[in-house]
Amino acid sequence: MIIREATTRDQQALCELTRYVPLKGNISYFIDRSPDFFAYYNCLTDRWKLFVYEHEGTLAGCLWAAILQVNLKGHPSSAGYLGDLRILPSFRGRNVSTELVRAGTSFLRQQDGGDLPIFSVITESNHKMHRSKLPHFRKAGAVDFRPIRTLDFY
C-alpha cells in the first residue's frame, strides 16, 4: 500500500477517479475538475495536501486535508478539514480509507501547534458513509464527531 502526496502528474488519474466515484447523498454528483484538478483546492486555501493511494501503478483513492478559515461559535478561526475521500469500489475494504485519513490527520495535527479542530462533512443521507467510514476516521485519530448544523466558509 502506497500512500503519498499527489503531484501534477496525477492530474488525469484524479479527474478520472472523481468521475468514477461521485459524491453520494440524496443526489449523487461529481465536479469535473479537468484540466487542472488542483485549481478548486487552490481557490479555497493555500494550506492543503492531497493524499493518494496507489496500487501497482493505479491511483485508486484520495483524501484532501486542508487548513480552512471557518466561523466557529461566532468567531473566525482556523480549522483542519478532511474531505474529498474517494476510493475505487474494487479497492474498498482494504483499510485504504483508514490509511488516507491517518495521513491527512497527521498532516493537520502538525499545523498551528497541533491545536486545530479537525472536521469533515458527511451528508445526512449518506448512510453507508455513516455506518462504514466513521469507525475508520476514529481508528485513524480523528475521534470527535459532533453534528454541526451550520458551517460558514469565508
Tab-separated table of C-alpha atoms in Angstrom:
chain	number	residue	atom	x	y	z
A	1	MET	CA	0.000	0.000	0.000
A	2	ILE	CA	1.479	3.319	-1.058
A	3	ILE	CA	0.037	6.498	0.433
A	4	ARG	CA	1.751	9.613	-0.911
A	5	GLU	CA	1.138	13.248	-1.708
A	6	ALA	CA	-0.436	13.886	-5.087
A	7	THR	CA	1.603	15.639	-7.746
A	8	THR	CA	0.707	17.348	-11.003
A	9	ARG	CA	1.489	14.117	-12.845
A	10	ASP	CA	-1.609	12.652	-11.136
A	11	GLN	CA	-3.984	15.163	-12.781
A	12	GLN	CA	-5.578	12.835	-15.319
A	13	ALA	CA	-5.961	9.908	-12.915
A	14	LEU	CA	-7.527	12.179	-10.276
A	15	CYS	CA	-10.009	13.602	-12.784
A	16	GLU	CA	-10.963	10.046	-13.791
A	17	LEU	CA	-11.311	8.992	-10.138
A	18	THR	CA	-13.624	11.956	-9.471
A	19	ARG	CA	-15.835	11.000	-12.428
A	20	TYR	CA	-15.906	7.321	-11.473
A	21	VAL	CA	-16.560	7.856	-7.741
A	22	PRO	CA	-19.175	10.636	-7.426
A	23	LEU	CA	-20.185	12.278	-4.159
A	24	LYS	CA	-23.189	10.399	-2.823
A	25	GLY	CA	-26.251	11.617	-0.986
A	26	ASN	CA	-29.859	12.221	-1.951
A	27	ILE	CA	-28.343	13.391	-5.216
A	28	SER	CA	-25.058	11.939	-6.486
A	29	TYR	CA	-22.786	14.283	-8.409
A	30	PHE	CA	-19.218	14.978	-9.405
A	31	ILE	CA	-17.344	18.148	-10.231
A	32	ASP	CA	-15.400	17.944	-13.475
A	33	ARG	CA	-12.028	19.345	-12.485
A	34	SER	CA	-10.199	18.920	-15.756
A	35	PRO	CA	-7.867	20.199	-16.954
A	36	ASP	CA	-6.498	21.319	-13.535
A	37	PHE	CA	-7.669	19.053	-10.724
A	38	PHE	CA	-5.923	21.180	-8.085
A	39	ALA	CA	-7.435	24.556	-9.104
A	40	TYR	CA	-10.520	24.028	-6.929
A	41	TYR	CA	-8.403	23.424	-3.830
A	42	ASN	CA	-6.196	26.425	-4.593
A	43	CYS	CA	-9.306	28.643	-4.729
A	44	LEU	CA	-10.208	27.623	-1.170
A	45	THR	CA	-6.828	27.795	0.587
A	46	ASP	CA	-3.101	27.630	0.002
A	47	ARG	CA	-2.589	25.324	3.002
A	48	TRP	CA	-3.524	21.854	1.830
A	49	LYS	CA	-2.256	18.447	0.764
A	50	LEU	CA	-3.958	15.795	-1.289
A	51	PHE	CA	-3.019	12.269	-0.314
A	52	VAL	CA	-3.430	9.453	-2.813
A	53	TYR	CA	-3.457	5.689	-2.586
A	54	GLU	CA	-1.540	3.996	-5.353
A	55	HIS	CA	-1.520	0.252	-6.021
A	56	GLU	CA	0.658	-1.230	-8.769
A	57	GLY	CA	0.536	1.984	-10.782
A	58	THR	CA	-3.204	2.543	-10.334
A	59	LEU	CA	-4.314	5.636	-8.465
A	60	ALA	CA	-7.206	4.101	-6.511
A	61	GLY	CA	-8.062	6.648	-3.813
A	62	CYS	CA	-7.569	10.165	-2.490
A	63	LEU	CA	-8.245	12.392	0.516
A	64	TRP	CA	-7.870	16.172	0.811
A	65	ALA	CA	-6.522	17.677	4.055
A	66	ALA	CA	-6.645	21.458	4.372
A	67	ILE	CA	-6.495	24.368	6.769
A	68	LEU	CA	-9.603	26.476	6.196
A	69	GLN	CA	-10.843	29.704	7.690
A	70	VAL	CA	-14.226	28.984	9.289
A	71	ASN	CA	-16.632	30.562	11.742
A	72	LEU	CA	-16.625	28.553	14.992
A	73	LYS	CA	-19.057	29.655	17.684
A	74	GLY	CA	-19.312	33.071	16.065
A	75	HIS	CA	-15.555	33.668	15.758
A	76	PRO	CA	-13.283	33.472	12.710
A	77	SER	CA	-10.968	30.524	13.267
A	78	SER	CA	-8.629	28.167	11.503
A	79	ALA	CA	-9.734	24.545	11.313
A	80	GLY	CA	-8.464	21.402	9.699
A	81	TYR	CA	-10.687	19.759	7.117
A	82	LEU	CA	-10.676	16.211	5.769
A	83	GLY	CA	-12.691	15.757	2.626
A	84	ASP	CA	-12.989	14.513	-0.912
A	85	LEU	CA	-12.439	10.920	0.228
A	86	ARG	CA	-12.781	8.739	-2.843
A	87	ILE	CA	-11.813	5.099	-3.293
A	88	LEU	CA	-12.387	2.955	-6.346
A	89	PRO	CA	-15.003	0.299	-5.492
A	90	SER	CA	-12.622	-2.582	-6.263
A	91	PHE	CA	-10.207	-1.263	-3.578
A	92	ARG	CA	-12.723	-0.800	-0.768
A	93	GLY	CA	-12.468	-2.979	2.317
A	94	ARG	CA	-8.655	-2.889	2.337
A	95	ASN	CA	-8.162	-0.205	5.028
A	96	VAL	CA	-7.402	2.364	2.325
A	97	SER	CA	-9.713	4.944	3.913
A	98	THR	CA	-8.103	4.407	7.319
A	99	GLU	CA	-4.625	4.994	5.931
A	100	LEU	CA	-5.667	8.046	3.915
A	101	VAL	CA	-7.406	9.563	6.940
A	102	ARG	CA	-4.353	8.769	9.067
A	103	ALA	CA	-2.108	10.633	6.599
A	104	GLY	CA	-4.468	13.618	6.446
A	105	THR	CA	-4.937	13.746	10.209
A	106	SER	CA	-1.182	13.544	10.766
A	107	PHE	CA	-0.605	16.469	8.402
A	108	LEU	CA	-3.296	18.571	10.109
A	109	ARG	CA	-2.051	17.759	13.620
A	110	GLN	CA	1.371	19.132	12.623
A	111	GLN	CA	-0.114	22.526	11.710
A	112	ASP	CA	-0.577	25.534	14.008
A	113	GLY	CA	0.857	23.821	17.065
A	114	GLY	CA	-1.388	20.792	16.735
A	115	ASP	CA	-4.398	22.507	18.325
A	116	LEU	CA	-6.604	22.810	15.247
A	117	PRO	CA	-10.097	21.406	15.425
A	118	ILE	CA	-10.500	18.949	12.566
A	119	PHE	CA	-13.795	18.418	10.797
A	120	SER	CA	-15.336	16.655	7.863
A	121	VAL	CA	-18.738	16.958	6.229
A	122	ILE	CA	-20.854	13.887	5.584
A	123	THR	CA	-24.351	14.420	4.235
A	124	GLU	CA	-27.090	13.143	6.487
A	125	SER	CA	-28.459	10.964	3.684
A	126	ASN	CA	-25.137	9.158	3.132
A	127	HIS	CA	-25.998	6.251	5.428
A	128	LYS	CA	-23.259	3.977	4.099
A	129	MET	CA	-20.617	6.567	4.977
A	130	HIS	CA	-22.005	6.932	8.499
A	131	ARG	CA	-22.030	3.154	9.042
A	132	SER	CA	-18.757	2.165	7.435
A	133	LYS	CA	-16.380	5.141	7.376
A	134	LEU	CA	-16.779	6.801	10.769
A	135	PRO	CA	-15.042	3.876	12.520
A	136	HIS	CA	-12.128	4.316	10.065
A	137	PHE	CA	-11.910	8.022	10.879
A	138	ARG	CA	-11.833	7.226	14.612
A	139	LYS	CA	-9.235	4.478	14.127
A	140	ALA	CA	-7.024	6.936	12.241
A	141	GLY	CA	-7.072	9.508	15.054
A	142	ALA	CA	-9.976	11.790	14.090
A	143	VAL	CA	-12.059	10.788	17.089
A	144	ASP	CA	-14.529	13.522	17.972
A	145	PHE	CA	-17.668	13.607	15.851
A	146	ARG	CA	-20.450	16.053	16.546
A	147	PRO	CA	-23.247	17.274	14.333
A	148	ILE	CA	-22.811	20.815	13.051
A	149	ARG	CA	-25.966	22.476	11.785
A	150	THR	CA	-24.300	25.417	10.033
A	151	LEU	CA	-20.847	25.666	8.571
A	152	ASP	CA	-19.775	29.017	7.157
A	153	PHE	CA	-16.750	29.372	4.876
A	154	TYR	CA	-15.423	32.832	4.102
